[in-house]
Amino acid sequence: MKHKITTIFMAVLLFGMSLCCWFRKPAESSESERRVLAQFPEISADAILSGKFMKDFESYTLDQFPLRDGFRSVNSFTTLMVFGRQDTNGLYLEDGYLSKLEYPMQPKMLDHAADRFRFIYEQYLAEKDNQVYFSIVPDKNCFLARESGRLSMDYEALVQYMRERTDYMTYIDIMPLLSLEDYYCTDTHWRQECITDAAAALAEGMGQRLSASYEERTLDHPFEGVYYGQMALPVQPDTIRYLTNDTLEACRVYIHDTGKPVETDVYNMEKAVSRDPYEMFLSGANALMTIENPNAKTDRELLVFRDSFGSSLVPLLCENYAKVTLVDIRYVQSGMLGNLIDFEQQDVLFLYSTLILNNSLALK
């Protein structure tokens, strides 16, 4: 009788799950993972014969499985807590911090990034009166992975590798100023309130001095970073704090991605309540942005080639610049920049994280 009940239960469970898979409306995206989910693939003779249909169908069933987030939580818990593995799909939890392993160092990726930077320099800057600087932002594995016994890159070797291939730029080292506590527990990024010393070092390296004071403000809702949803474990969410003053509140930000500039503030409060609240810093990822500072101490301009780490740091550099231009070459071709930017007498800063440098194919 016991075996019959077990068999009936499993049959009902499997049948019910199958019905749910077939008749429920597929979700378009996963809020917790911050990504688009696979949809039912198109059926065609070519797709079936080539095997593409079955490959796409497998992705669809994995993404649209009923109670998927619950099963992901169970998988993470059993993998890490029961079986004692150090990570699950590269994600791990250590001392309250969630992170994703970044290993090994990939020279071909670093070469691609260095090639993109050299192209920009030779195409637009080599013959101009520009001061060009470079700085690398370590991801938090630099302070967490090796200390917890996990695989870790040699970050000093990575920096040296990039410096040798960008010797036409003045390198500004901010790594000694950073620590694990400067990063969010559930996200990849650093905390703006913790990096004023790094901003000061960058400014000093570019011949400027920061003297502004700030008021620290706090968002009134928790910040569940990108790793929070990917790991699917019940960890304590973060809090976003941001720094402001009269100068930053007077600055106007213009996003140039759509042809007609879109005006906004340094801190976009609509983004603060979006799926990714970190995008409140300079409205997140955009190909081309400018910040105009009517209260600048000089008439100089700063040009920053950056990734998302720059979103929270660049506002802290605005004090001495009348105009700051930010470029993200993940979203705009380097060869098009001459049509968009006047390369004349700016301070130029290449500010990139090790995450982007070591996975640089997105740089165009």
XYZ file of C-alpha atoms in Angstrom:
364
model
C 0.000 0.000 0.000
C 2.843 2.369 0.884
C 4.460 1.848 -2.532
C 1.135 2.446 -4.306
C 0.620 5.763 -2.464
C 4.156 6.862 -3.325
C 3.664 5.903 -6.985
C 0.316 7.700 -7.202
C 1.733 10.792 -5.500
C 4.693 10.955 -7.905
C 2.439 10.376 -10.909
C 0.070 13.167 -9.858
C 3.011 15.469 -9.135
C 4.672 14.847 -12.486
C 1.380 15.063 -14.379
C 0.461 18.294 -12.619
C 3.868 19.822 -13.262
C 3.624 18.835 -16.926
C 0.191 20.429 -17.268
C 1.495 23.565 -15.580
C 4.443 23.685 -17.989
C 2.214 23.407 -21.043
C -0.687 25.646 -20.079
C 0.784 28.403 -17.903
C 1.711 31.645 -19.632
C 5.508 31.780 -19.997
C 7.176 34.515 -17.990
C 9.044 37.048 -20.098
C 11.761 37.782 -17.583
C 13.087 36.833 -14.167
C 13.017 39.718 -11.691
C 15.319 37.895 -9.295
C 17.930 37.043 -11.945
C 17.473 40.285 -13.920
C 17.426 38.590 -17.281
C 15.083 37.710 -20.124
C 13.809 34.126 -20.028
C 13.770 31.750 -23.000
C 10.457 31.488 -24.862
C 8.941 28.552 -26.745
C 11.047 28.113 -29.915
C 9.663 28.414 -33.405
C 8.893 25.057 -35.005
C 10.327 24.573 -38.484
C 11.792 21.720 -40.495
C 15.232 23.352 -40.542
C 15.214 23.904 -36.786
C 14.182 20.300 -36.099
C 16.650 18.724 -38.542
C 19.560 20.868 -37.364
C 18.865 20.122 -33.698
C 18.349 23.811 -32.928
C 14.732 23.268 -31.899
C 15.605 20.725 -29.212
C 18.444 22.887 -27.909
C 16.172 25.939 -27.670
C 13.349 23.816 -26.231
C 15.653 22.603 -23.461
C 16.511 26.210 -22.607
C 12.795 27.040 -22.623
C 11.876 24.218 -20.245
C 14.711 25.097 -17.850
C 13.686 28.769 -17.762
C 9.924 28.198 -17.537
C 9.883 25.309 -15.055
C 7.114 25.724 -12.409
C 8.293 26.869 -8.964
C 11.677 27.487 -10.527
C 12.872 30.058 -7.963
C 11.986 27.704 -5.122
C 13.926 24.849 -6.677
C 16.861 27.195 -7.283
C 16.895 28.055 -3.583
C 16.826 24.373 -2.635
C 19.647 23.639 -5.074
C 21.850 26.447 -3.713
C 21.204 25.448 -0.102
C 21.926 21.751 -0.608
C 24.967 22.398 -2.793
C 26.609 24.799 -0.354
C 25.264 23.851 3.058
C 24.619 20.116 2.776
C 27.250 18.865 0.323
C 29.806 21.478 1.358
C 30.799 22.633 -2.120
C 32.606 25.959 -2.316
C 30.342 27.378 -5.008
C 27.255 26.712 -7.106
C 27.652 27.660 -10.760
C 30.515 29.934 -9.744
C 28.495 31.747 -7.068
C 29.490 31.543 -3.428
C 28.669 32.949 -0.007
C 31.423 33.975 2.414
C 31.211 36.125 5.555
C 27.832 37.499 4.462
C 29.115 38.488 0.998
C 27.795 36.961 -2.212
C 30.195 36.850 -5.119
C 30.935 35.062 -8.374
C 34.311 33.494 -9.038
C 36.446 35.358 -11.558
C 39.158 32.908 -12.606
C 41.479 32.451 -14.409
C 43.061 35.566 -15.863
C 42.383 35.552 -19.606
C 45.233 37.192 -21.572
C 43.264 37.183 -24.853
C 40.491 39.161 -23.204
C 42.985 41.612 -21.717
C 44.603 41.963 -25.138
C 41.229 42.777 -26.690
C 40.602 45.484 -24.113
C 44.108 46.898 -24.611
C 43.598 46.888 -28.392
C 40.341 48.862 -28.030
C 42.021 51.406 -25.773
C 44.978 51.789 -28.133
C 42.647 52.274 -31.096
C 40.867 55.112 -29.282
C 44.164 56.685 -28.273
C 45.762 56.525 -31.709
C 42.587 57.513 -33.553
C 41.555 60.481 -31.418
C 44.122 61.420 -28.772
C 47.714 60.802 -29.878
C 48.055 64.063 -31.781
C 45.986 66.166 -29.386
C 46.789 68.111 -26.232
C 45.093 65.663 -23.888
C 46.324 64.177 -20.641
C 45.408 60.467 -20.661
C 45.090 58.354 -17.524
C 44.181 54.764 -16.720
C 42.938 53.096 -13.551
C 41.686 49.576 -12.773
C 38.909 48.766 -10.298
C 39.315 45.313 -8.714
C 36.220 43.168 -8.306
C 35.543 42.061 -4.730
C 37.035 38.605 -5.338
C 40.344 40.424 -5.014
C 39.626 40.669 -1.280
C 37.396 37.627 -0.763
C 38.194 34.633 -2.971
C 41.776 33.716 -2.038
C 41.247 34.490 1.650
C 38.344 32.015 1.681
C 40.337 29.264 -0.037
C 38.776 29.674 -3.475
C 40.428 30.086 -6.856
C 41.523 33.653 -7.464
C 43.333 35.580 -10.149
C 46.670 37.236 -9.519
C 45.377 40.804 -9.566
C 48.819 42.351 -9.421
C 49.757 40.356 -12.524
C 46.601 41.548 -14.274
C 47.416 45.176 -13.513
C 51.000 44.735 -14.690
C 49.820 43.020 -17.877
C 47.495 45.913 -18.709
C 50.019 48.589 -17.802
C 52.584 47.090 -20.169
C 50.042 47.300 -23.001
C 48.848 50.816 -22.159
C 52.191 52.499 -21.509
C 51.017 55.629 -23.357
C 48.678 56.348 -20.406
C 49.561 57.453 -16.875
C 48.413 54.755 -14.470
C 46.673 55.777 -11.219
C 46.651 52.976 -8.651
C 43.565 52.912 -6.406
C 43.732 49.241 -5.363
C 45.581 49.907 -2.056
C 42.717 52.209 -1.025
C 40.021 49.552 -1.396
C 38.865 46.718 0.834
C 36.040 44.187 0.932
C 33.911 46.527 3.047
C 33.818 49.009 0.156
C 31.564 46.648 -1.845
C 27.914 45.693 -1.552
C 27.284 42.283 -0.008
C 24.767 41.188 -2.650
C 26.029 43.012 -5.742
C 29.137 43.403 -7.885
C 29.574 47.135 -7.335
C 31.250 49.342 -4.791
C 29.519 51.622 -2.270
C 29.713 55.276 -3.202
C 29.961 56.408 0.421
C 33.114 54.260 0.805
C 35.112 55.405 -2.219
C 35.715 59.109 -1.611
C 39.387 58.297 -0.980
C 39.622 56.506 -4.333
C 38.000 59.506 -6.036
C 40.474 61.836 -4.316
C 43.390 59.693 -5.504
C 42.121 59.756 -9.082
C 41.656 63.526 -8.952
C 45.136 64.020 -7.490
C 46.614 61.755 -10.161
C 45.029 64.023 -12.781
C 46.403 67.167 -11.148
C 43.209 68.136 -9.330
C 42.284 68.392 -5.671
C 38.916 67.524 -4.194
C 37.694 69.585 -1.255
C 33.913 69.242 -1.354
C 31.936 67.927 1.584
C 28.838 65.797 1.140
C 25.569 64.973 2.789
C 24.955 61.229 2.969
C 21.421 60.096 2.151
C 19.872 56.632 2.309
C 17.247 54.985 0.137
C 14.286 53.915 2.213
C 14.016 50.446 0.671
C 16.462 47.508 0.616
C 18.843 46.825 -2.248
C 18.879 43.231 -3.458
C 21.901 43.135 -5.749
C 22.439 41.011 -8.836
C 23.905 38.099 -6.863
C 20.933 38.087 -4.472
C 18.621 36.748 -7.170
C 21.200 34.560 -8.873
C 22.144 32.744 -5.666
C 18.505 32.441 -4.484
C 19.472 32.235 -0.808
C 17.808 34.208 2.005
C 20.658 36.620 2.785
C 20.425 40.095 4.256
C 19.904 42.711 1.500
C 22.062 45.835 1.216
C 21.235 49.500 1.695
C 22.098 52.119 -0.898
C 23.575 55.351 0.411
C 24.552 58.222 -1.848
C 26.469 61.459 -1.458
C 25.168 64.839 -2.530
C 25.750 68.563 -2.074
C 24.707 71.836 -3.695
C 27.165 71.358 -6.570
C 25.862 67.929 -7.539
C 22.244 69.017 -7.188
C 22.926 71.897 -9.601
C 24.575 69.635 -12.188
C 22.552 68.675 -15.237
C 22.986 65.260 -16.864
C 22.247 64.682 -20.551
C 21.835 61.216 -22.053
C 22.637 61.204 -25.783
C 21.660 57.634 -26.695
C 18.413 58.466 -28.517
C 19.503 61.363 -30.730
C 17.748 64.131 -28.805
C 19.447 64.599 -25.408
C 17.399 63.495 -22.421
C 17.941 65.695 -19.375
C 18.006 64.204 -15.898
C 19.708 64.511 -12.492
C 22.935 63.020 -11.205
C 20.809 60.683 -9.085
C 17.799 59.325 -10.962
C 15.196 58.563 -8.311
C 12.942 56.757 -10.771
C 15.719 54.218 -11.249
C 16.079 53.961 -7.479
C 12.800 52.024 -7.359
C 13.481 49.966 -10.490
C 14.590 46.353 -10.843
C 18.211 47.471 -10.341
C 18.377 50.410 -7.890
C 22.143 50.828 -8.529
C 21.093 52.403 -11.821
C 20.056 55.492 -9.859
C 23.710 56.529 -10.190
C 23.839 58.501 -13.472
C 20.827 56.523 -14.784
C 22.809 53.327 -15.263
C 24.311 52.019 -18.494
C 24.277 54.519 -21.363
C 26.523 54.823 -24.392
C 27.132 58.571 -24.174
C 26.378 61.037 -21.390
C 27.461 64.529 -20.394
C 27.358 66.268 -17.028
C 27.356 70.074 -16.977
C 28.485 71.707 -13.757
C 27.597 75.426 -13.522
C 29.502 75.750 -10.230
C 32.765 74.198 -11.402
C 36.001 75.590 -10.022
C 37.622 75.468 -13.492
C 36.502 75.494 -17.123
C 38.180 72.152 -17.790
C 36.507 69.076 -19.238
C 36.904 65.466 -18.186
C 36.337 62.586 -20.601
C 35.773 59.185 -18.968
C 35.718 55.831 -20.732
C 34.031 53.610 -18.207
C 31.862 50.672 -17.195
C 29.160 50.583 -14.508
C 31.618 51.120 -11.645
C 32.109 54.634 -12.977
C 28.439 55.495 -12.481
C 28.829 55.983 -8.749
C 32.391 57.322 -8.796
C 32.287 59.960 -11.544
C 29.890 62.276 -9.635
C 32.616 62.594 -6.997
C 35.002 63.936 -9.672
C 32.659 66.640 -10.973
C 33.741 69.309 -8.509
C 36.567 70.725 -10.628
C 35.151 70.202 -14.121
C 32.673 72.351 -16.045
C 31.803 69.395 -18.234
C 32.224 65.654 -17.840
C 31.626 63.312 -20.781
C 31.119 59.595 -20.117
C 31.491 56.964 -22.824
C 30.676 53.277 -22.551
C 32.126 51.461 -25.564
C 30.056 48.392 -24.785
C 27.178 50.305 -26.367
C 28.829 52.486 -29.010
C 31.422 51.621 -31.655
C 34.839 53.145 -30.994
C 35.085 54.078 -34.663
C 32.024 56.337 -34.326
C 33.331 58.455 -31.471
C 34.837 61.105 -33.727
C 31.319 61.995 -34.876
C 30.089 62.355 -31.308
C 32.894 63.930 -29.277
C 35.326 66.802 -29.766
C 38.659 65.469 -28.538
C 40.307 68.730 -27.515
C 42.272 69.510 -24.329
C 40.349 67.262 -21.954
C 41.654 65.210 -19.116
C 40.930 61.658 -20.291
C 40.408 58.779 -17.858
C 39.997 55.103 -18.755
C 38.341 53.584 -15.673
C 37.547 49.877 -15.956
C 36.856 47.003 -13.598
C 38.707 43.713 -13.718
C 35.342 42.066 -14.496
C 35.129 43.898 -17.819
C 38.834 43.688 -18.666
C 38.894 39.931 -18.111
C 35.683 39.483 -20.144
C 36.145 42.222 -22.704
C 34.417 40.982 -25.865
C 31.608 43.488 -25.269
C 34.047 46.388 -25.823
C 33.541 47.643 -29.365
